Short mmCIF file of C-alpha atoms and ligand atoms in Angstrom, two decimals:
data_model
loop_
_atom_site.label_atom_id
_atom_site.label_comp_id
_atom_site.label_asym_id
_atom_site.label_seq_id
_atom_site.Cartn_x
_atom_site.Cartn_y
_atom_site.Cartn_z
CA MET A 96 8.70 -19.10 -30.36
CA LEU A 97 8.24 -15.73 -32.17
CA ARG A 98 7.94 -14.12 -28.79
CA ILE A 99 11.40 -15.32 -27.65
CA THR A 100 12.81 -13.82 -31.01
CA LEU A 101 11.34 -10.79 -30.51
CA ASP A 102 12.98 -11.00 -26.91
CA VAL A 103 16.20 -11.50 -28.03
CA CYS A 104 16.42 -9.36 -30.49
CA ALA A 105 15.50 -6.50 -27.99
CA SER A 106 17.21 -7.79 -25.35
CA ALA A 107 20.37 -7.62 -28.37
CA LEU A 108 19.38 -4.06 -28.54
CA LEU A 109 19.53 -2.81 -25.55
CA VAL A 110 23.01 -4.38 -25.02
CA LEU A 111 24.18 -2.19 -27.72
CA GLY A 112 21.84 1.04 -26.40
CA VAL A 113 21.03 1.71 -29.68
CA LEU A 114 18.51 4.88 -30.22
CA ALA A 115 14.36 4.72 -30.69
CA SER A 116 14.68 5.47 -34.14
CA ASP A 117 17.13 2.40 -34.18
CA ASN A 118 14.93 0.03 -32.48
CA GLY A 119 13.82 -1.98 -35.73
CA LEU A 120 10.55 -0.04 -36.42
CA ALA A 121 9.09 1.90 -38.77
CA ARG A 122 11.75 1.09 -41.53
CA VAL A 123 8.50 2.65 -43.76
CA PRO A 124 6.35 4.99 -42.37
CA GLN A 125 3.43 2.93 -39.79
CA MET A 126 -0.02 2.56 -40.89
CA GLY A 127 -3.20 2.17 -38.69
CA TRP A 128 -5.61 4.28 -36.56
CA ASP A 129 -6.58 6.21 -33.96
CA ASN A 130 -9.68 6.71 -32.56
CA TRP A 131 -9.28 10.68 -31.90
CA ASN A 132 -10.36 12.45 -35.04
CA ALA A 133 -13.63 10.62 -35.03
CA PHE A 134 -14.51 9.60 -31.56
CA GLY A 135 -12.35 11.87 -29.24
CA CYS A 136 -12.52 10.54 -25.35
CA ASP A 137 -15.80 8.14 -26.40
CA VAL A 138 -13.25 5.34 -26.17
CA SER A 139 -14.02 1.52 -24.73
CA GLU A 140 -12.80 -1.74 -25.23
CA ASP A 141 -15.70 -2.24 -27.42
CA LEU A 142 -14.91 0.42 -30.13
CA LEU A 143 -11.48 -0.86 -30.22
CA LEU A 144 -12.29 -4.24 -30.74
CA GLY A 145 -14.83 -3.68 -32.86
CA THR A 146 -12.65 -1.27 -35.09
CA ALA A 147 -9.75 -3.99 -34.97
CA GLU A 148 -11.83 -6.45 -36.41
CA LYS A 149 -13.32 -4.38 -39.12
CA ILE A 150 -9.52 -3.48 -40.29
CA VAL A 151 -9.21 -7.37 -40.85
CA GLN A 152 -12.39 -8.00 -42.41
CA LEU A 153 -12.28 -4.88 -44.87
CA GLY A 154 -8.87 -5.97 -45.98
CA LEU A 155 -7.12 -2.73 -44.32
CA GLN A 156 -4.84 -5.22 -42.49
CA ASP A 157 -3.55 -6.60 -45.36
CA VAL A 158 -2.42 -3.54 -46.86
CA GLY A 159 -0.36 -2.54 -43.91
CA TYR A 160 -2.69 -0.68 -41.36
CA HIS A 161 -1.56 -2.49 -38.51
CA TYR A 162 -1.90 -0.15 -35.28
CA VAL A 163 -4.84 0.18 -33.56
CA ILE A 164 -3.87 3.21 -31.55
CA LEU A 165 -6.05 4.04 -28.12
CA ASP A 166 -5.62 8.25 -27.77
CA ASP A 167 -6.78 10.00 -25.02
CA CYS A 168 -9.15 9.39 -22.07
CA TRP A 169 -8.62 5.96 -20.93
CA SER A 170 -7.21 6.15 -17.80
CA ALA A 171 -8.53 6.39 -13.98
CA GLY A 172 -4.97 7.93 -12.85
CA ARG A 173 -2.59 6.18 -10.44
CA ASP A 174 -2.81 3.53 -8.06
CA ASP A 175 -1.03 3.55 -4.39
CA ASN A 176 1.75 2.47 -6.28
CA ASP A 177 1.76 5.05 -9.11
CA THR A 178 0.72 2.36 -11.29
CA LEU A 179 -1.56 3.76 -13.83
CA VAL A 180 -4.99 2.07 -14.03
CA ALA A 181 -7.64 1.70 -17.05
CA ASP A 182 -11.04 3.28 -16.44
CA SER A 183 -12.62 -0.17 -15.36
CA GLU A 184 -15.86 0.89 -17.29
CA LYS A 185 -14.51 1.85 -20.50
CA PHE A 186 -12.19 -0.86 -20.29
CA PRO A 187 -13.63 -4.11 -18.21
CA ASN A 188 -11.33 -6.34 -18.90
CA GLY A 189 -8.38 -4.24 -18.80
CA MET A 190 -5.43 -2.92 -20.92
CA ALA A 191 -3.70 -6.28 -21.77
CA HIS A 192 -6.83 -8.35 -22.44
CA VAL A 193 -7.28 -5.59 -25.63
CA ALA A 194 -3.50 -5.90 -26.70
CA ASP A 195 -3.74 -9.68 -26.20
CA ARG A 196 -6.92 -9.61 -29.03
CA MET A 197 -5.19 -7.32 -31.10
CA HIS A 198 -2.25 -9.70 -31.35
CA ASP A 199 -4.57 -12.11 -31.86
CA LEU A 200 -5.78 -10.29 -34.52
CA GLY A 201 -2.40 -9.72 -36.01
CA LEU A 202 -2.50 -5.99 -35.22
CA GLY A 203 -0.39 -3.88 -33.27
CA PHE A 204 -1.94 -1.91 -29.65
CA GLY A 205 -0.91 1.59 -29.58
CA MET A 206 -1.17 3.65 -26.00
CA TYR A 207 -1.55 7.65 -25.60
CA SER A 208 0.33 9.23 -22.89
CA SER A 209 1.86 12.63 -22.44
CA ALA A 210 5.45 14.19 -21.53
CA GLY A 211 3.66 16.31 -18.64
CA ALA A 212 1.95 16.49 -15.74
CA MET A 213 -1.67 15.72 -17.69
CA THR A 214 -2.69 14.20 -21.34
CA CYS A 215 -4.55 17.37 -22.83
CA ALA A 216 -7.82 16.00 -21.69
CA ARG A 217 -6.51 16.13 -18.21
CA TYR A 218 -5.89 12.81 -16.88
CA ALA A 219 -2.84 11.81 -15.53
CA GLY A 220 -0.12 12.06 -17.57
CA SER A 221 3.87 10.46 -17.73
CA LEU A 222 6.22 13.51 -17.11
CA GLY A 223 8.08 11.85 -14.06
CA PHE A 224 6.66 8.21 -13.83
CA GLU A 225 8.45 7.77 -17.36
CA GLU A 226 10.08 4.33 -16.43
CA LYS A 227 7.05 2.95 -14.08
CA ASP A 228 4.64 4.10 -17.08
CA ALA A 229 6.87 2.21 -19.89
CA GLN A 230 6.97 -0.87 -17.94
CA THR A 231 3.24 -0.75 -17.71
CA PHE A 232 2.80 -0.21 -20.75
CA ALA A 233 5.35 -2.78 -22.03
CA SER A 234 3.25 -5.23 -19.12
CA TRP A 235 0.08 -5.04 -21.09
CA GLY A 236 1.77 -5.68 -24.44
CA VAL A 237 2.02 -2.52 -25.86
CA ASP A 238 3.68 -2.05 -29.19
CA TYR A 239 3.54 1.60 -29.84
CA LEU A 240 3.18 5.08 -27.58
CA LYS A 241 1.59 8.32 -28.85
CA TYR A 242 3.06 10.65 -26.59
CA ASP A 243 2.20 14.26 -26.29
CA ASN A 244 2.79 17.83 -25.23
CA CYS A 245 0.41 19.00 -22.43
CA TYR A 246 1.02 20.31 -19.03
CA ASN A 247 4.32 19.66 -19.12
CA GLU A 248 5.30 22.46 -16.67
CA GLY A 249 7.42 24.60 -19.02
CA GLN A 250 9.83 21.95 -20.10
CA THR A 251 9.68 23.66 -23.72
CA GLY A 252 10.85 26.83 -25.51
CA ASP A 253 14.30 25.21 -27.01
CA PRO A 254 14.75 22.21 -28.62
CA LEU A 255 17.54 21.02 -26.08
CA THR A 256 14.86 21.39 -23.04
CA THR A 257 12.47 19.54 -25.13
CA PHE A 258 14.67 16.65 -26.86
CA ASN A 259 15.73 15.82 -23.09
CA ARG A 260 12.22 15.71 -21.38
CA TYR A 261 11.54 12.94 -24.92
CA LYS A 262 14.42 11.07 -24.39
CA ILE A 263 13.73 10.02 -20.70
CA MET A 264 10.74 8.18 -22.53
CA ALA A 265 12.87 6.82 -25.59
CA ASP A 266 15.03 5.64 -22.72
CA ALA A 267 11.94 4.13 -20.31
CA LEU A 268 10.62 2.31 -23.66
CA ASN A 269 14.19 0.82 -25.00
CA ALA A 270 14.60 -0.59 -21.49
CA THR A 271 11.80 -2.36 -21.52
CA GLY A 272 13.29 -4.82 -24.14
CA ARG A 273 10.19 -5.15 -25.60
CA PRO A 274 10.30 -3.02 -28.85
CA ILE A 275 7.76 0.17 -28.93
CA LEU A 276 7.05 2.25 -31.88
CA TYR A 277 7.72 5.79 -30.08
CA GLY A 278 5.96 8.75 -31.95
CA MET A 279 6.48 11.95 -30.44
CA CYS A 280 3.42 14.57 -30.58
CA ASN A 281 4.74 17.34 -30.19
CA TRP A 282 2.90 19.37 -32.44
CA GLY A 283 6.56 20.88 -34.55
CA GLU A 284 6.90 22.96 -30.96
CA ASP A 285 11.00 23.58 -30.89
CA SER A 286 11.90 22.17 -34.24
CA PRO A 287 11.69 18.42 -33.52
CA TRP A 288 12.62 17.53 -37.36
CA LYS A 289 16.12 19.23 -36.58
CA TRP A 290 16.69 17.10 -33.63
CA ALA A 291 14.31 13.89 -33.32
CA GLN A 292 15.39 11.31 -35.28
CA THR A 293 17.85 9.77 -32.45
CA ILE A 294 15.24 9.26 -30.30
CA ALA A 295 11.96 8.83 -31.76
CA ASN A 296 10.12 6.76 -34.86
CA SER A 297 7.97 9.84 -35.82
CA TRP A 298 7.34 13.59 -34.44
CA ARG A 299 4.43 15.54 -34.99
CA MET A 300 5.06 18.85 -37.07
CA SER A 301 2.69 20.96 -36.40
CA GLY A 302 -0.67 21.24 -34.72
CA ASP A 303 -3.66 19.45 -34.63
CA ILE A 304 -5.23 18.62 -37.90
CA PHE A 305 -9.33 19.71 -38.57
CA ASP A 306 -11.46 17.62 -41.13
CA THR A 307 -11.06 20.82 -43.65
CA TYR A 308 -9.41 21.92 -46.28
CA ASN A 309 -8.42 25.15 -46.26
CA HIS A 310 -9.98 27.23 -43.49
CA GLU A 311 -7.91 30.01 -42.02
CA ASP A 312 -8.58 29.90 -38.35
CA VAL A 313 -6.26 32.25 -36.17
CA ARG A 314 -5.85 28.53 -33.43
CA CYS A 315 -3.73 27.50 -36.00
CA PRO A 316 -1.24 30.35 -36.65
CA CYS A 317 1.17 29.37 -38.92
CA SER A 318 1.44 28.06 -42.02
CA GLY A 319 3.30 27.88 -45.24
CA ASP A 320 7.10 29.10 -45.38
CA GLU A 321 6.28 30.93 -41.36
CA GLY A 322 5.77 27.33 -40.15
CA ILE A 323 9.63 26.92 -39.89
CA ASN A 324 9.56 29.11 -36.86
CA CYS A 325 6.02 28.95 -35.55
CA ALA A 326 6.44 29.23 -31.66
CA LEU A 327 2.81 28.46 -31.15
CA PRO A 328 1.40 25.50 -33.09
CA GLY A 329 -2.42 25.87 -32.25
CA PHE A 330 -4.35 23.78 -33.59
CA HIS A 331 -7.72 23.54 -36.02
CA CYS A 332 -4.88 23.22 -38.86
CA SER A 333 -6.76 22.57 -42.15
CA MET A 334 -4.84 20.03 -44.98
CA ALA A 335 -3.74 22.50 -47.20
CA ASN A 336 -1.74 24.57 -44.17
CA ILE A 337 -0.06 20.96 -42.81
CA LEU A 338 1.11 20.65 -46.46
CA ASN A 339 2.35 24.07 -46.84
CA LYS A 340 3.95 24.26 -43.61
CA VAL A 341 6.23 20.73 -43.87
CA ALA A 342 7.29 21.44 -47.15
CA PRO A 343 10.84 22.94 -45.86
CA PHE A 344 11.65 20.02 -44.94
CA VAL A 345 10.38 16.83 -45.70
CA ASP A 346 13.67 15.86 -46.47
CA LYS A 347 14.31 15.08 -42.52
CA GLY A 348 12.35 12.21 -42.65
CA ASN A 349 14.57 9.09 -42.61
CA PRO A 350 13.51 5.52 -42.59
CA GLY A 351 12.99 4.91 -38.98
CA ALA A 352 12.33 8.79 -37.98
CA TRP A 353 8.95 10.42 -40.38
CA ASN A 354 7.98 13.17 -40.57
CA ASP A 355 3.79 13.13 -38.64
CA LEU A 356 1.46 15.34 -40.57
CA ASP A 357 -1.25 13.64 -38.30
CA MET A 358 -4.08 11.45 -38.51
CA LEU A 359 -5.82 11.01 -41.71
CA GLU A 360 -9.35 12.68 -41.85
CA ILE A 361 -10.77 10.38 -45.06
CA GLY A 362 -14.14 9.35 -44.35
CA ASN A 363 -15.13 12.08 -41.59
CA GLY A 364 -17.19 14.57 -43.75
CA GLY A 365 -15.34 17.61 -43.83
CA MET A 366 -13.70 17.12 -47.33
CA THR A 367 -14.86 16.35 -50.24
CA ASP A 368 -13.60 13.17 -52.37
CA THR A 369 -11.17 15.00 -54.69
CA GLU A 370 -9.63 16.89 -51.28
CA TYR A 371 -9.66 13.87 -49.80
CA LYS A 372 -7.90 11.99 -52.51
CA LEU A 373 -5.30 14.51 -52.45
CA HIS A 374 -4.64 14.51 -48.74
CA PHE A 375 -4.16 10.73 -48.85
CA THR A 376 -2.27 11.23 -51.98
CA MET A 377 0.20 13.98 -50.09
CA TRP A 378 0.39 12.27 -46.86
CA SER A 379 1.32 8.76 -48.79
CA ALA A 380 4.17 10.57 -50.84
CA ILE A 381 5.83 12.36 -47.94
CA LYS A 382 5.86 9.67 -46.09
CA SER A 383 4.47 10.91 -42.92
CA PRO A 384 2.65 7.96 -41.22
CA LEU A 385 -0.84 6.95 -42.64
CA ILE A 386 -2.79 6.56 -39.44
CA MET A 387 -6.82 6.19 -40.05
CA GLY A 388 -9.33 8.50 -38.11
CA ASN A 389 -12.01 7.45 -39.17
CA ASP A 390 -15.47 5.27 -37.78
CA ILE A 391 -14.16 2.04 -39.62
CA ARG A 392 -17.11 0.06 -38.54
CA SER A 393 -19.15 2.52 -40.52
CA MET A 394 -17.18 3.06 -42.89
CA ASP A 395 -18.33 4.14 -46.68
CA ALA A 396 -17.32 2.95 -50.28
CA PRO A 397 -15.25 6.10 -51.86
CA SER A 398 -13.55 6.69 -48.11
CA LEU A 399 -12.38 2.52 -48.01
CA SER A 400 -11.74 2.74 -52.44
CA ILE A 401 -9.10 5.72 -51.45
CA LEU A 402 -7.98 3.78 -48.23
CA LEU A 403 -6.84 0.45 -50.11
CA HIS A 404 -5.33 2.22 -52.83
CA ALA A 405 -2.46 0.66 -53.95
CA PRO A 406 -0.88 2.92 -55.92
CA ILE A 407 -0.62 5.54 -53.63
CA LEU A 408 0.33 3.24 -50.95
CA ALA A 409 3.06 2.18 -52.71
CA LEU A 410 4.44 5.79 -52.50
CA SER A 411 5.19 5.23 -48.78
CA GLN A 412 5.54 1.99 -48.84
CA ASP A 413 8.12 1.48 -51.17
CA PRO A 414 11.26 0.68 -48.74
CA ASP A 415 13.97 3.02 -50.85
CA SER A 416 11.40 6.13 -51.82
CA THR A 417 12.17 9.29 -50.42
CA PRO A 418 10.12 11.88 -49.12
CA ALA A 419 7.86 13.99 -52.23
CA TYR A 420 9.85 17.42 -52.06
CA ARG A 421 7.62 20.57 -53.71
CA ARG A 422 9.47 21.82 -56.59
CA TRP A 423 7.61 24.96 -56.84
CA ARG A 424 4.77 26.67 -55.74
CA HIS A 425 2.97 29.08 -58.29
CA ARG A 426 0.72 31.22 -56.00
CA ASN A 427 -1.49 34.40 -55.00
CA ALA A 428 -1.33 33.58 -51.59
CA PRO A 429 -2.67 34.98 -48.24
CA ALA A 430 -0.54 34.66 -45.45
CA HIS A 431 -2.66 31.06 -44.53
CA GLY A 432 -3.01 28.06 -46.02
CA ALA A 433 -3.71 28.02 -49.93
CA GLY A 434 -4.07 30.93 -52.18
CA PRO A 435 -7.42 31.25 -54.85
CA ASN A 436 -4.63 30.42 -57.67
CA GLU A 437 -2.12 28.25 -55.88
CA THR A 438 -0.63 25.61 -58.11
CA GLN A 439 2.23 22.88 -57.16
CA LEU A 440 4.38 20.49 -58.63
CA TRP A 441 5.81 18.09 -55.82
CA THR A 442 8.58 15.19 -57.33
CA GLN A 443 9.18 11.49 -55.00
CA SER A 444 12.50 9.65 -56.23
CA LEU A 445 11.29 5.39 -56.41
CA SER A 446 12.70 2.46 -55.80
CA GLY A 447 14.16 1.18 -59.30
CA GLY A 448 14.60 4.66 -60.46
CA ASP A 449 11.42 5.80 -61.03
CA ARG A 450 9.98 9.36 -60.00
CA ALA A 451 6.32 10.14 -59.28
CA ILE A 452 5.36 13.73 -59.76
CA PHE A 453 2.16 15.52 -58.46
CA LEU A 454 0.40 18.10 -59.98
CA LEU A 455 -1.67 20.23 -57.30
CA ASN A 456 -4.41 22.83 -58.28
CA LEU A 457 -5.06 24.10 -54.63
CA GLY A 458 -7.31 26.87 -55.97
CA ASP A 459 -11.20 27.22 -56.22
CA GLU A 460 -10.80 27.42 -60.54
CA ASN A 461 -9.76 24.56 -63.29
CA ALA A 462 -6.55 25.15 -63.80
CA THR A 463 -4.22 23.66 -66.37
CA LEU A 464 -0.52 22.67 -65.31
CA SER A 465 2.49 22.12 -67.21
CA THR A 466 5.59 20.22 -66.48
CA SER A 467 8.81 18.68 -68.50
CA LEU A 468 11.56 16.59 -67.21
CA ALA A 469 13.81 19.56 -67.28
CA ASP A 470 11.18 20.73 -64.65
CA ILE A 471 11.06 17.32 -63.36
CA PHE A 472 15.12 16.98 -62.84
CA PHE A 473 15.56 20.30 -62.09
CA ASP A 474 18.31 18.96 -59.16
CA SER A 475 20.17 16.95 -61.42
CA GLY A 476 20.93 19.95 -64.08
CA GLY A 477 17.18 20.13 -65.39
CA ALA A 478 17.23 19.85 -69.53
CA ARG A 479 21.50 18.81 -69.41
CA SER A 480 20.65 15.96 -66.98
CA ASP A 481 20.67 12.25 -68.11
CA GLU A 482 17.01 11.47 -66.76
CA ALA A 483 15.46 14.62 -69.18
CA GLN A 484 17.57 13.09 -72.35
CA MET A 485 15.42 9.98 -71.73
CA ASN A 486 12.15 8.65 -72.43
CA TRP A 487 9.89 8.11 -69.66
CA ASP A 488 6.44 5.98 -69.12
CA VAL A 489 3.41 7.82 -67.74
CA PHE A 490 1.37 6.05 -65.15
CA ASP A 491 -1.06 8.02 -63.74
CA LEU A 492 -2.08 6.80 -60.48
CA TRP A 493 -5.20 7.10 -59.81
CA ALA A 494 -7.17 5.53 -62.97
CA ASN A 495 -7.87 2.44 -61.68
CA ARG A 496 -9.20 2.84 -58.40
CA MET A 497 -11.91 0.49 -56.93
CA SER A 498 -15.06 1.27 -57.94
CA ASN A 499 -17.53 2.43 -55.48
CA GLU A 500 -20.19 -0.31 -56.62
CA VAL A 501 -16.77 -2.99 -55.48
CA ALA A 502 -15.96 -1.35 -52.88
CA GLY A 503 -19.73 -1.14 -51.47
CA GLN A 504 -19.71 -5.06 -51.70
CA VAL A 505 -16.84 -5.32 -49.64
CA VAL A 506 -18.35 -2.73 -46.74
CA GLU A 507 -21.51 -5.33 -47.99
CA ALA A 508 -19.81 -8.37 -47.53
CA ASN A 509 -17.44 -7.83 -44.40
CA SER A 510 -14.80 -8.96 -46.25
CA THR A 511 -12.82 -8.97 -49.50
CA ARG A 512 -13.07 -12.62 -49.95
CA GLY A 513 -15.73 -13.24 -52.59
CA VAL A 514 -15.78 -10.05 -54.57
CA ASN A 515 -13.97 -9.42 -58.03
CA ILE A 516 -11.35 -7.06 -56.29
CA THR A 517 -8.61 -8.94 -57.73
CA SER A 518 -7.50 -5.72 -60.82
CA THR A 519 -7.48 -3.28 -58.14
CA TYR A 520 -6.44 -4.74 -54.71
CA PHE A 521 -3.25 -5.22 -53.89
CA ASN A 522 -2.60 -7.64 -50.61
CA ALA A 523 0.78 -6.75 -49.50
CA THR A 524 0.35 -10.07 -47.61
CA GLU A 525 0.94 -12.42 -50.45
CA MET A 526 3.53 -10.07 -52.30
CA SER A 527 5.92 -7.21 -51.15
CA TRP A 528 5.47 -3.70 -52.16
CA ALA A 529 9.20 -4.24 -53.24
CA ASP A 530 8.65 -7.64 -55.17
CA GLY A 531 4.98 -6.27 -56.51
CA LEU A 532 7.42 -2.72 -57.83
CA ALA A 533 9.99 -5.21 -59.21
CA ALA A 534 7.39 -7.29 -60.75
CA ASN A 535 5.50 -4.30 -62.94
CA ASP A 536 1.92 -4.67 -60.79
CA SER A 537 -0.56 -2.76 -62.65
CA ARG A 538 -1.84 -2.49 -59.50
CA LEU A 539 0.84 -0.51 -58.36
CA ILE A 540 2.33 1.29 -60.94
CA GLY A 541 -0.85 2.01 -62.10
CA GLN A 542 -2.13 3.00 -65.31
CA TRP A 543 -0.56 4.01 -68.57
CA VAL A 544 -1.48 7.37 -69.92
CA GLY A 545 1.08 8.41 -71.90
CA GLN A 546 5.10 8.95 -72.83
CA MET A 547 7.48 12.23 -71.69
CA THR A 548 9.97 12.84 -74.23
CA ALA A 549 13.05 15.17 -73.71
CA GLY A 550 12.12 18.77 -74.92
CA MET A 551 8.32 17.77 -74.21
CA ASP A 552 5.50 19.50 -72.46
CA TRP A 553 3.50 17.31 -70.14
CA GLU A 554 -0.15 19.59 -69.85
CA VAL A 555 -2.93 18.59 -68.05
CA GLU A 556 -5.85 20.30 -66.23
CA VAL A 557 -6.67 19.94 -63.21
CA GLU A 558 -9.63 20.19 -60.94
CA PRO A 559 -9.97 22.04 -58.05
CA HIS A 560 -8.43 21.23 -54.55
CA GLY A 561 -7.68 18.31 -56.63
CA ALA A 562 -4.10 16.11 -58.01
CA MET A 563 -3.14 14.39 -60.67
CA ALA A 564 -0.40 11.74 -59.55
CA TYR A 565 2.05 10.23 -62.19
CA ARG A 566 5.11 8.01 -62.30
CA LEU A 567 7.39 8.13 -64.13
CA ARG A 568 9.37 4.87 -65.33
CA SER A 569 12.61 4.97 -67.97
CA VAL A 570 11.51 3.00 -71.08
CA GLY A 571 13.89 -0.16 -71.75
CA GLY A 572 14.23 -0.84 -67.71
CA THR A 573 14.71 0.97 -64.59
CA SER A 574 19.08 2.38 -65.57
CA ARG A 575 19.50 6.37 -64.99
CA LYS A 576 22.03 6.13 -67.77
CA ARG A 577 21.60 7.26 -71.20
CA ASP A 578 23.94 4.79 -72.49
CA GLU A 579 22.37 1.98 -71.16
CA LEU A 580 18.85 2.89 -72.58
C1 LIG B 1458 -3.63 16.74 -28.65
C2 LIG B 1458 -3.12 16.27 -30.02
C3 LIG B 1458 -3.95 14.95 -30.32
C4 LIG B 1458 -4.89 14.18 -29.43
C5 LIG B 1458 -5.25 14.99 -28.21
C6 LIG B 1458 -5.83 13.83 -26.99
O1 LIG B 1458 -4.41 17.27 -29.11
O2 LIG B 1458 -2.20 16.89 -30.53
O3 LIG B 1458 -3.69 14.66 -31.37
O4 LIG B 1458 -4.13 13.37 -28.67
O5 LIG B 1458 -4.17 15.50 -27.63
O6 LIG B 1458 -6.37 15.25 -26.04
#
């Protein structure tokens, strides 16, 4: 029955000739897991199915992680009919079997290919085979395509050339009649944030992330303000590099079409807990897809408590929030990445008139950061704005993180059931993010730490490589108008 409904919807979309970003998918940023960051080419049915089960057991599915995405290195080439064939050693039961098992668990199945003659690891690519491959993916029951950019045979270098190459697959996916989320992965080449919204549900805006906080590396040549005109996306991009690179065009992300800051590194060991919190906070606030990249089967407690943290996830999954943007950046910075004394303020508009703020200390020493309502509401007129005259309750978004003890119990029990997690764990299948936020659910709005009023400076000491994240909610309701207070 459900299947019939899906097919009918998809056919209706097809008749209307809709664009990929109107395929009804990713109205909020997609969440899931991809094997690449932790496993590279070491892929198998066992890995995917074992991970999928853990995603369910550890409560990750119930906070929204939905797609299990198989990255590069899965194929054995093409058969006599030019149909892609799965490597039978890695996937002895074929891809449809993997997809079926994912669906049995209530998860979506993601697949990978490249808009080139070969994938980045030199397996068969889809350039010239788009319709055939889209049909193959649909016949296997695929729900998501990550579409890379390697070996594109020179069909790149200007926006229209790249747009046309990626549009062929967008059209081919739509023509299958199956809703398949389309994640473009051309690393920001030819500035996809300017043109990909009508064909894709997300687009990578940088070279590959590397599990490091702020590492200068010539293989990721562009950063900060230079990122806009970056001709060579490179790879080995640090988290701070990507954060600064996306800052000028965060607003290009909209429901159904998002800037993709690349997969999460939480749990992979290259950053500190503080740095991983910053990573998770900003990827959520900027509304990047949230695709876990660690080994879920050997999840440790601190990583789990970050990945499940609802007050931050609510920033991403709030249907009415917009991507956070950088209000200011104070720095004594080198050309690449973040500077030794760098601090930043970011703000995000949330549903119901709430506002999130993020005070970032990207430097290497403790720093006291300060902001005010006039600063936060600069766009609305600063000190003269209605918002700057209102009183705002301030909620710390990290204060009520699940303890290591409780997260450890979930890992140990292999289940969220039977563990006392009710004060910190938000099950989004029992109540939607929108309803939880409207109901002032403390698991979503964070812990009250004070009030901001007109003219007051909010000062806080922030540890190196750390972020203080707050939700501001106007006192006495969610109205923005002074006379309605
Ligand atoms: C590119 C992508 C990565 C990953 C690899 C696989 O580098 O950007 O995310 O998919 O290819 O080879």
